[in-house]
């Protein structure tokens, strides 16, 4: 959905001149399920986005229009009723989080739409919550900074149900063209690392599934890591998994539930992989980066157990393909996309092969999306 269509939809509902904002999707190069464990992540904003056309209205309610869904919802500013529509819950949650901070906007009319594949694990919800919060902040001159906006997006997500970390919101707000964001989730500070891929490209293959256990399993993983932290806090006084090493953890192996132990060890290993990936990017060692991606997938699949048959299949199928340096599941897991580092000349062949083998096995073709890094949320006009 392009900007003109969003403006046209807005024009049908209102004669006002809207402000326009763009909120990108994100990918994550490496560092999965580490964000809510105070670890490192390495996401980037990409060239898939939502556009918001928005203006203050003279009505008694917020008027929201979702172009792809072809739905409109009105939200009463009293916020006494959460809307039923999935996407509208996020708008509602942003308004509720802002209200808790004493930030109550005049009612607005807002049309939005874009080209982020829903359910692909590219964080359309972070684009939505942070894009809306950014727009309101701009329109009403609240002067919230990007980190504050990211936290508002995260709190909104928590209200809707997923106890996510800050990676997605941070990436869509702080992303920069040709860079990945190396975020320290303990200090909420970041460095940029240049993404110089030469003839290689970032390609997503979508499993076209989102298993229903995803939200519960996500929250469970988080709890399981927190339980180990609680235990070690009592034992040795650490207050963050960031203070833990694999060696230290292993000293308590017999006292920790084996599954929880395995999860936390994965997190510590993945943090090391992010640091190694940053080095690899700095020196242009793309083969090393690719190996780290495979290792990350292995950990997510076997140790953290958030992959699924479809994701594992897509990764396994490209493993020995010429021109593929690395592949891994991306995001929360249990469906969504794999992220692949592929030579530009190999993309078509890989796609054709996957179309065939995935179709044979699962009866559908995996959608392919090639992405390039892009700037974070901003006002377009
Ligand atoms: C989802 C969450 C993020 C992060 C990833 C896994 O995308 O929203 O906070 O935890 O899963 O890395």
Short mmCIF file of C-alpha atoms and ligand atoms in Angstrom, two decimals:
data_model
loop_
_atom_site.label_atom_id
_atom_site.label_comp_id
_atom_site.label_asym_id
_atom_site.label_seq_id
_atom_site.Cartn_x
_atom_site.Cartn_y
_atom_site.Cartn_z
CA UNK A 1 0.00 0.00 0.00
CA UNK A 2 1.60 3.24 -1.06
CA UNK A 3 1.48 6.66 0.44
CA UNK A 4 -0.97 8.00 -2.17
CA UNK A 5 -3.49 5.34 -1.25
CA UNK A 6 -3.20 6.19 2.43
CA UNK A 7 -3.76 9.85 1.59
CA UNK A 8 -6.73 8.99 -0.59
CA UNK A 9 -8.31 6.97 2.21
CA UNK A 10 -7.72 9.82 4.61
CA UNK A 11 -9.29 12.20 2.10
CA UNK A 12 -12.51 10.20 2.03
CA UNK A 13 -12.91 10.55 5.80
CA UNK A 14 -11.73 14.10 6.30
CA UNK A 15 -11.13 17.38 4.51
CA UNK A 16 -8.27 18.27 6.84
CA UNK A 17 -4.67 18.45 5.64
CA UNK A 18 -2.94 15.54 7.41
CA UNK A 19 0.63 15.26 8.64
CA UNK A 20 2.30 12.14 7.26
CA UNK A 21 4.65 9.77 9.06
CA UNK A 22 6.58 6.71 7.96
CA UNK A 23 7.35 3.80 10.32
CA UNK A 24 9.55 0.98 9.00
CA UNK A 25 9.58 -2.74 9.63
CA UNK A 26 12.68 -4.29 11.16
CA UNK A 27 14.86 -7.29 10.64
CA UNK A 28 17.22 -8.73 13.20
CA UNK A 29 20.60 -9.81 11.94
CA UNK A 30 21.44 -11.71 15.10
CA UNK A 31 20.68 -11.70 18.83
CA UNK A 32 17.34 -13.41 19.30
CA UNK A 33 15.47 -13.68 22.60
CA UNK A 34 18.29 -11.80 24.25
CA UNK A 35 16.59 -8.42 24.51
CA UNK A 36 14.40 -9.19 27.52
CA UNK A 37 17.46 -10.77 29.13
CA UNK A 38 19.48 -7.55 29.16
CA UNK A 39 21.57 -8.90 26.28
CA UNK A 40 22.73 -7.67 22.88
CA UNK A 41 20.70 -7.54 19.69
CA UNK A 42 21.56 -6.37 16.20
CA UNK A 43 18.44 -5.27 14.34
CA UNK A 44 17.96 -2.80 11.50
CA UNK A 45 15.03 -0.84 10.15
CA UNK A 46 14.24 -1.83 6.56
CA UNK A 47 12.52 -0.58 3.43
CA UNK A 48 9.09 -1.97 4.25
CA UNK A 49 6.85 0.41 6.11
CA UNK A 50 3.58 1.80 7.30
CA UNK A 51 2.46 5.31 6.43
CA UNK A 52 0.21 7.25 8.75
CA UNK A 53 -1.86 10.23 7.57
CA UNK A 54 -3.12 11.95 10.68
CA UNK A 55 -4.81 15.16 11.76
CA UNK A 56 -6.59 16.50 14.83
CA UNK A 57 -10.35 16.23 14.25
CA UNK A 58 -13.28 18.10 15.73
CA UNK A 59 -15.11 14.96 16.76
CA UNK A 60 -15.67 13.15 20.02
CA UNK A 61 -13.59 10.13 19.17
CA UNK A 62 -10.37 8.94 17.58
CA UNK A 63 -11.17 7.79 14.09
CA UNK A 64 -8.83 5.08 12.77
CA UNK A 65 -8.73 3.47 9.37
CA UNK A 66 -6.71 0.39 8.51
CA UNK A 67 -6.36 0.24 4.76
CA UNK A 68 -5.25 -3.37 4.25
CA UNK A 69 -7.87 -4.69 6.61
CA UNK A 70 -10.49 -2.36 5.12
CA UNK A 71 -11.72 -1.58 8.61
CA UNK A 72 -12.46 1.59 10.56
CA UNK A 73 -12.67 1.82 14.29
CA UNK A 74 -13.58 4.65 16.61
CA UNK A 75 -11.98 4.86 20.02
CA UNK A 76 -13.69 6.87 22.72
CA UNK A 77 -11.14 9.12 24.45
CA UNK A 78 -12.35 7.85 27.84
CA UNK A 79 -10.70 4.57 26.80
CA UNK A 80 -13.35 2.63 28.66
CA UNK A 81 -13.54 0.01 25.96
CA UNK A 82 -10.72 -1.87 24.26
CA UNK A 83 -11.63 -2.43 20.60
CA UNK A 84 -12.10 -5.97 19.33
CA UNK A 85 -10.01 -5.61 16.17
CA UNK A 86 -6.43 -6.84 16.63
CA UNK A 87 -4.77 -3.84 14.99
CA UNK A 88 -6.98 -1.31 16.82
CA UNK A 89 -5.97 -2.79 20.19
CA UNK A 90 -2.47 -1.44 19.56
CA UNK A 91 -3.75 2.09 18.97
CA UNK A 92 -5.89 1.82 22.07
CA UNK A 93 -2.93 0.53 24.08
CA UNK A 94 -0.72 3.44 22.97
CA UNK A 95 -3.41 5.92 24.03
CA UNK A 96 -3.77 4.11 27.38
CA UNK A 97 -0.03 4.14 28.07
CA UNK A 98 0.17 7.83 27.16
CA UNK A 99 -2.80 8.60 29.40
CA UNK A 100 -0.99 7.01 32.32
CA UNK A 101 1.75 9.54 31.74
CA UNK A 102 -0.78 12.35 31.72
CA UNK A 103 -0.47 12.76 27.95
CA UNK A 104 -3.97 12.99 26.54
CA UNK A 105 -4.18 14.10 22.90
CA UNK A 106 -7.15 15.78 21.24
CA UNK A 107 -9.02 13.30 19.12
CA UNK A 108 -7.45 12.49 15.78
CA UNK A 109 -8.38 11.01 12.44
CA UNK A 110 -5.74 8.60 11.23
CA UNK A 111 -5.49 6.42 8.13
CA UNK A 112 -2.62 3.98 7.87
CA UNK A 113 -1.38 1.31 5.54
CA UNK A 114 1.77 -0.08 4.09
CA UNK A 115 3.64 -3.10 2.80
CA UNK A 116 4.88 -4.94 5.87
CA UNK A 117 3.87 -8.58 5.53
CA UNK A 118 1.68 -9.25 8.60
CA UNK A 119 2.70 -12.19 10.77
CA UNK A 120 6.08 -12.38 9.06
CA UNK A 121 8.01 -11.46 12.19
CA UNK A 122 9.06 -8.08 10.77
CA UNK A 123 7.38 -6.23 13.61
CA UNK A 124 4.44 -4.59 11.98
CA UNK A 125 3.12 -4.06 15.51
CA UNK A 126 6.19 -2.05 16.57
CA UNK A 127 5.83 0.07 13.43
CA UNK A 128 2.21 0.60 14.39
CA UNK A 129 2.61 1.46 18.07
CA UNK A 130 5.78 3.51 17.70
CA UNK A 131 4.59 5.18 14.50
CA UNK A 132 1.37 6.28 16.19
CA UNK A 133 3.15 7.41 19.37
CA UNK A 134 5.72 9.30 17.28
CA UNK A 135 2.97 11.01 15.29
CA UNK A 136 1.08 12.11 18.40
CA UNK A 137 4.29 13.31 20.03
CA UNK A 138 5.04 15.41 16.96
CA UNK A 139 1.50 16.77 16.56
CA UNK A 140 1.13 17.73 20.21
CA UNK A 141 4.69 18.87 20.85
CA UNK A 142 5.23 16.59 23.86
CA UNK A 143 8.98 16.41 23.28
CA UNK A 144 9.31 12.73 24.15
CA UNK A 145 12.63 11.41 22.89
CA UNK A 146 13.04 8.28 20.78
CA UNK A 147 13.94 6.06 23.72
CA UNK A 148 10.85 7.20 25.60
CA UNK A 149 8.74 6.52 22.53
CA UNK A 150 10.26 3.05 22.18
CA UNK A 151 9.33 2.30 25.79
CA UNK A 152 5.79 3.54 25.19
CA UNK A 153 5.54 1.18 22.20
CA UNK A 154 6.82 -1.67 24.35
CA UNK A 155 4.40 -0.92 27.19
CA UNK A 156 1.56 -0.86 24.65
CA UNK A 157 2.65 -4.27 23.37
CA UNK A 158 2.67 -5.60 26.95
CA UNK A 159 -0.90 -4.42 27.38
CA UNK A 160 -1.98 -6.29 24.30
CA UNK A 161 -0.37 -9.45 25.60
CA UNK A 162 3.25 -10.11 24.65
CA UNK A 163 5.85 -9.38 27.27
CA UNK A 164 8.34 -8.43 24.57
CA UNK A 165 11.74 -6.85 25.00
CA UNK A 166 12.67 -3.47 23.53
CA UNK A 167 14.41 -4.60 20.34
CA UNK A 168 11.63 -4.06 17.82
CA UNK A 169 10.60 -0.65 19.07
CA UNK A 170 14.20 0.46 19.37
CA UNK A 171 15.00 -0.70 15.85
CA UNK A 172 12.09 1.06 14.20
CA UNK A 173 12.94 4.29 16.01
CA UNK A 174 16.75 4.27 15.83
CA UNK A 175 17.32 2.45 12.53
CA UNK A 176 19.62 4.06 9.99
CA UNK A 177 20.23 3.45 6.30
CA UNK A 178 23.13 1.06 5.66
CA UNK A 179 23.59 0.36 9.36
CA UNK A 180 22.57 -2.21 11.87
CA UNK A 181 21.89 -1.11 15.42
CA UNK A 182 23.90 -2.92 18.05
CA UNK A 183 21.74 -2.37 21.08
CA UNK A 184 22.77 -3.08 24.62
CA UNK A 185 19.45 -3.99 26.21
CA UNK A 186 20.75 -3.50 29.73
CA UNK A 187 21.80 0.13 29.31
CA UNK A 188 19.51 0.97 26.39
CA UNK A 189 22.38 2.46 24.48
CA UNK A 190 23.48 1.56 20.98
CA UNK A 191 26.23 1.75 18.43
CA UNK A 192 25.77 1.52 14.69
CA UNK A 193 27.69 -1.05 12.68
CA UNK A 194 27.95 -0.53 8.92
CA UNK A 195 26.22 -3.20 6.89
CA UNK A 196 28.47 -3.58 3.89
CA UNK A 197 27.24 -6.67 2.12
CA UNK A 198 28.90 -6.24 -1.28
CA UNK A 199 27.20 -8.68 -3.63
CA UNK A 200 25.24 -10.33 -0.84
CA UNK A 201 21.66 -9.53 0.01
CA UNK A 202 19.33 -9.97 2.95
CA UNK A 203 16.44 -12.14 1.89
CA UNK A 204 13.47 -13.27 3.95
CA UNK A 205 11.56 -16.46 3.29
CA UNK A 206 8.19 -16.54 4.97
CA UNK A 207 6.97 -19.88 6.34
CA UNK A 208 3.43 -18.55 5.87
CA UNK A 209 2.57 -19.97 9.28
CA UNK A 210 2.24 -18.48 12.72
CA UNK A 211 1.63 -21.23 15.23
CA UNK A 212 -0.89 -20.31 17.86
CA UNK A 213 1.33 -21.21 20.80
CA UNK A 214 3.70 -18.37 19.92
CA UNK A 215 2.55 -15.81 22.51
CA UNK A 216 2.33 -18.26 25.39
CA UNK A 217 5.63 -19.88 24.55
CA UNK A 218 7.27 -16.46 24.29
CA UNK A 219 6.06 -15.43 27.75
CA UNK A 220 7.10 -18.86 29.12
CA UNK A 221 10.65 -18.50 27.84
CA UNK A 222 10.86 -15.16 29.48
CA UNK A 223 9.61 -16.56 32.79
CA UNK A 224 12.03 -19.43 32.63
CA UNK A 225 15.02 -17.07 32.24
CA UNK A 226 13.68 -14.87 35.02
CA UNK A 227 13.40 -17.84 37.35
CA UNK A 228 17.10 -18.64 36.86
CA UNK A 229 17.99 -15.01 37.44
CA UNK A 230 15.93 -15.03 40.65
CA UNK A 231 17.70 -18.14 41.85
CA UNK A 232 21.16 -16.77 41.04
CA UNK A 233 20.29 -13.45 42.57
CA UNK A 234 19.70 -15.21 45.87
CA UNK A 235 22.79 -17.35 45.47
CA UNK A 236 25.36 -14.89 44.21
CA UNK A 237 23.64 -11.55 44.14
CA UNK A 238 23.56 -10.95 40.39
CA UNK A 239 20.73 -8.71 39.24
CA UNK A 240 20.99 -9.28 35.50
CA UNK A 241 21.90 -12.21 33.24
CA UNK A 242 24.40 -9.79 31.73
CA UNK A 243 26.54 -10.30 34.82
CA UNK A 244 26.64 -14.03 34.26
CA UNK A 245 29.16 -16.10 32.31
CA UNK A 246 28.67 -19.59 30.93
CA UNK A 247 31.34 -20.86 33.35
CA UNK A 248 29.57 -19.33 36.35
CA UNK A 249 26.24 -20.69 35.24
CA UNK A 250 27.69 -24.19 34.91
CA UNK A 251 28.68 -24.18 38.58
CA UNK A 252 24.98 -24.22 39.45
CA UNK A 253 23.91 -26.72 36.85
CA UNK A 254 22.76 -29.38 39.31
CA UNK A 255 20.58 -26.88 41.17
CA UNK A 256 18.77 -25.46 38.14
CA UNK A 257 15.93 -27.04 36.22
CA UNK A 258 17.61 -28.57 33.12
CA UNK A 259 15.32 -26.85 30.62
CA UNK A 260 15.72 -23.44 32.24
CA UNK A 261 19.47 -24.04 32.39
CA UNK A 262 19.58 -24.79 28.68
CA UNK A 263 17.58 -21.63 27.90
CA UNK A 264 19.87 -19.36 29.85
CA UNK A 265 22.98 -20.95 28.39
CA UNK A 266 21.56 -20.27 24.95
CA UNK A 267 21.07 -16.59 25.86
CA UNK A 268 24.69 -16.27 27.01
CA UNK A 269 25.95 -17.97 23.85
CA UNK A 270 23.79 -15.78 21.64
CA UNK A 271 25.17 -12.65 23.30
CA UNK A 272 28.65 -13.82 22.39
CA UNK A 273 27.52 -14.37 18.83
CA UNK A 274 26.27 -10.78 18.59
CA UNK A 275 29.64 -9.48 19.70
CA UNK A 276 31.34 -11.77 17.18
CA UNK A 277 28.94 -10.67 14.45
CA UNK A 278 29.77 -7.04 15.09
CA UNK A 279 33.46 -7.83 14.65
CA UNK A 280 32.73 -9.77 11.49
CA UNK A 281 30.82 -6.81 10.06
CA UNK A 282 33.64 -4.43 10.90
CA UNK A 283 36.14 -6.58 9.03
CA UNK A 284 33.82 -7.57 6.19
CA UNK A 285 34.02 -11.23 7.22
CA UNK A 286 30.69 -12.21 5.73
CA UNK A 287 31.42 -15.94 5.79
CA UNK A 288 31.92 -15.71 9.54
CA UNK A 289 28.72 -13.73 9.86
CA UNK A 290 26.88 -16.43 7.95
CA UNK A 291 28.24 -19.15 10.24
CA UNK A 292 27.10 -17.18 13.26
CA UNK A 293 23.62 -16.99 11.76
CA UNK A 294 23.49 -20.77 11.36
CA UNK A 295 24.74 -21.22 14.91
CA UNK A 296 22.09 -18.83 16.16
CA UNK A 297 19.42 -20.86 14.41
CA UNK A 298 20.76 -24.07 15.89
CA UNK A 299 20.57 -22.60 19.38
CA UNK A 300 17.07 -21.22 18.85
CA UNK A 301 15.87 -24.51 17.49
CA UNK A 302 17.58 -27.03 19.80
CA UNK A 303 18.28 -25.13 23.01
CA UNK A 304 15.79 -22.31 23.26
CA UNK A 305 13.19 -24.33 21.35
CA UNK A 306 11.32 -21.53 19.63
CA UNK A 307 11.66 -22.76 16.06
CA UNK A 308 9.22 -25.03 14.24
CA UNK A 309 9.26 -27.62 11.51
CA UNK A 310 8.70 -25.05 8.76
CA UNK A 311 11.50 -22.72 9.91
CA UNK A 312 13.94 -25.60 10.37
CA UNK A 313 13.08 -26.88 6.92
CA UNK A 314 13.74 -23.52 5.26
CA UNK A 315 17.10 -23.20 7.00
CA UNK A 316 18.13 -26.79 6.25
CA UNK A 317 17.22 -26.49 2.60
CA UNK A 318 19.54 -23.54 1.94
CA UNK A 319 22.42 -24.79 4.06
CA UNK A 320 24.28 -26.40 1.18
CA UNK A 321 23.17 -24.05 -1.55
CA UNK A 322 25.90 -22.26 -3.40
CA UNK A 323 25.86 -18.55 -2.67
CA UNK A 324 24.12 -18.84 0.70
CA UNK A 325 26.36 -17.75 3.56
CA UNK A 326 23.91 -18.04 6.42
CA UNK A 327 20.28 -18.45 7.45
CA UNK A 328 18.30 -18.38 10.65
CA UNK A 329 14.82 -17.97 11.99
CA UNK A 330 14.11 -14.37 12.87
CA UNK A 331 12.04 -12.82 15.65
CA UNK A 332 9.94 -14.56 18.27
CA UNK A 333 9.70 -17.87 16.38
CA UNK A 334 7.06 -20.58 15.83
CA UNK A 335 6.56 -19.26 12.32
CA UNK A 336 7.30 -16.03 10.53
CA UNK A 337 10.42 -15.71 8.40
CA UNK A 338 13.93 -16.95 8.02
CA UNK A 339 16.61 -14.36 7.32
CA UNK A 340 19.16 -15.40 4.69
CA UNK A 341 22.43 -13.94 3.54
CA UNK A 342 22.57 -14.78 -0.17
CA UNK A 343 24.74 -13.81 -3.11
CA UNK A 344 22.75 -11.69 -5.52
CA UNK A 345 23.30 -14.16 -8.38
CA UNK A 346 22.00 -17.11 -6.33
CA UNK A 347 18.72 -15.60 -5.13
CA UNK A 348 16.57 -16.73 -8.02
CA UNK A 349 17.82 -20.31 -7.96
CA UNK A 350 17.40 -20.57 -4.21
CA UNK A 351 13.90 -19.17 -4.44
CA UNK A 352 12.91 -21.63 -7.15
CA UNK A 353 14.28 -24.58 -5.22
CA UNK A 354 12.55 -23.52 -2.03
CA UNK A 355 9.27 -22.94 -3.81
CA UNK A 356 9.42 -26.50 -5.01
CA UNK A 357 10.61 -28.29 -1.90
CA UNK A 358 8.48 -26.26 0.54
CA UNK A 359 5.43 -26.80 -1.62
CA UNK A 360 6.08 -30.53 -1.74
CA UNK A 361 6.39 -30.72 2.00
CA UNK A 362 3.89 -28.13 3.26
CA UNK A 363 1.63 -27.49 0.30
CA UNK A 364 2.49 -23.81 -0.10
CA UNK A 365 5.24 -21.55 -1.35
CA UNK A 366 7.27 -19.37 0.99
CA UNK A 367 6.90 -15.67 0.11
CA UNK A 368 10.24 -14.06 -0.54
CA UNK A 369 11.14 -10.49 0.45
CA UNK A 370 14.48 -8.87 -0.25
CA UNK A 371 15.17 -6.02 2.13
CA UNK A 372 17.65 -3.20 2.48
CA UNK A 373 18.26 -1.18 5.61
CA UNK A 374 16.44 2.12 5.99
CA UNK A 375 16.01 5.03 8.36
CA UNK A 376 13.85 4.80 11.46
CA UNK A 377 10.49 6.50 11.99
CA UNK A 378 10.15 10.02 10.69
CA UNK A 379 7.78 12.67 9.50
CA UNK A 380 7.38 12.67 5.74
CA UNK A 381 5.42 15.91 5.52
C1 LIG B 1 9.84 -10.56 19.31
C2 LIG B 1 9.85 -9.56 20.45
C3 LIG B 1 11.24 -8.97 20.66
C4 LIG B 1 12.29 -10.07 20.77
C5 LIG B 1 12.13 -11.10 19.67
C6 LIG B 1 13.02 -12.30 19.87
O1 LIG B 1 10.12 -9.93 18.09
O2 LIG B 1 8.94 -8.51 20.18
O3 LIG B 1 11.26 -8.14 21.79
O4 LIG B 1 12.27 -10.66 22.03
O5 LIG B 1 10.80 -11.57 19.56
O6 LIG B 1 14.34 -11.92 19.77
#
